[in-house]
C-alpha positions as a printed Julia matrix, in Angstrom:
97×3 Matrix{Float64}:
 -48.4   -44.75  22.73
 -48.13  -45.47  18.83
 -50.14  -48.72  17.34
 -50.76  -49.45  13.55
 -54.22  -49.48  12.25
 -54.85  -50.27   8.6
 -51.28  -50.43   7.47
 -51.33  -46.95   8.3
 -48.59  -46.39  12.33
 -50.8   -43.97  14.85
 -48.99  -41.93  17.51
 -50.18  -40.99  20.9
 -50.43  -37.64  22.87
 -47.78  -38.24  24.68
 -45.28  -39.73  21.7
 -45.92  -35.86  20.35
 -46.21  -33.85  23.25
 -42.57  -35.37  23.29
 -41.74  -34.47  19.78
 -42.53  -31.59  20.42
 -40.58  -31.32  23.79
 -37.12  -32.5   21.48
 -37.88  -29.91  18.51
 -38.99  -27.0   20.66
 -34.77  -28.12  22.86
 -33.51  -28.3   19.03
 -35.05  -23.93  18.21
 -34.03  -23.51  22.11
 -29.94  -24.49  21.02
 -30.7   -23.33  17.37
 -31.2   -20.03  19.18
 -28.22  -19.58  21.92
 -25.75  -20.68  18.81
 -26.97  -18.27  16.76
 -27.3   -15.14  19.0
 -23.62  -16.92  20.28
 -22.04  -16.14  16.84
 -24.27  -12.38  16.63
 -22.72  -11.33  20.31
 -19.0   -12.43  18.8
 -19.08  -11.23  15.25
 -19.55   -7.5   17.0
 -17.57   -7.95  19.41
 -15.77   -8.35  16.42
 -16.93   -5.64  14.94
 -16.2    -3.11  17.97
 -12.39   -3.83  18.09
 -11.55   -3.21  13.79
 -13.66   -0.32  14.63
 -11.33    0.2   17.21
  -8.28   -0.45  15.79
  -9.52    2.09  13.1
  -9.46    5.2   14.94
  -6.57    4.01  15.82
  -4.69    3.94  12.62
  -6.28    7.13  11.33
  -5.02    8.71  14.87
  -1.98    7.27  13.75
  -1.76    8.27  10.34
  -2.84   11.87  11.24
   0.5    11.54  13.21
   2.7    10.28  10.63
   0.84   13.01   7.98
   2.51   16.08  10.22
   5.37   14.44  10.45
   5.64   14.1    6.94
   4.8    17.85   6.36
   7.11   18.86   8.85
  10.3    16.78   7.91
   9.37   17.88   4.56
   8.87   21.74   5.17
  12.23   20.62   7.31
  14.34   19.36   4.09
  12.95   22.58   2.07
  13.87   25.26   4.56
  18.03   23.32   5.21
  18.4    24.02   1.12
  17.69   27.57   0.72
  19.54   27.22   4.1
  22.56   25.5    1.45
  21.33   27.62  -1.4
  21.73   30.97   0.59
  25.15   29.2    1.53
  27.18   28.95  -1.34
  25.61   32.31  -2.79
  26.96   34.61   0.29
  30.94   34.77  -0.2
  33.03   33.78   2.49
  34.02   36.54   5.25
  37.52   36.82   3.58
  36.7    37.29  -0.24
  34.71   39.99   1.32
  37.29   41.73   3.42
  39.96   40.87   1.22
  40.9    38.5    0.04
  43.01   35.92   2.88
  46.07   36.7    4.45
């Protein structure tokens, strides 16, 4: 119970207890919200790390594929150059019949 003495409000023990209870409830609610936000952030970080790992694996596969294709292209170019330098069978034997 609060009362006014000499122009100032004084509050009683019941009101102090109720204010403390209210402040504690607000602090608990804020802590729960903060904890939930931290949990959401940690889950998002975990998802992003998993996605990064998958992208790294994909990158490795793509690099290997690109290397293989470059090697195939180089081999095909060498083979084409070889075919262009090599005389045809009829030319080696003695000309066209």
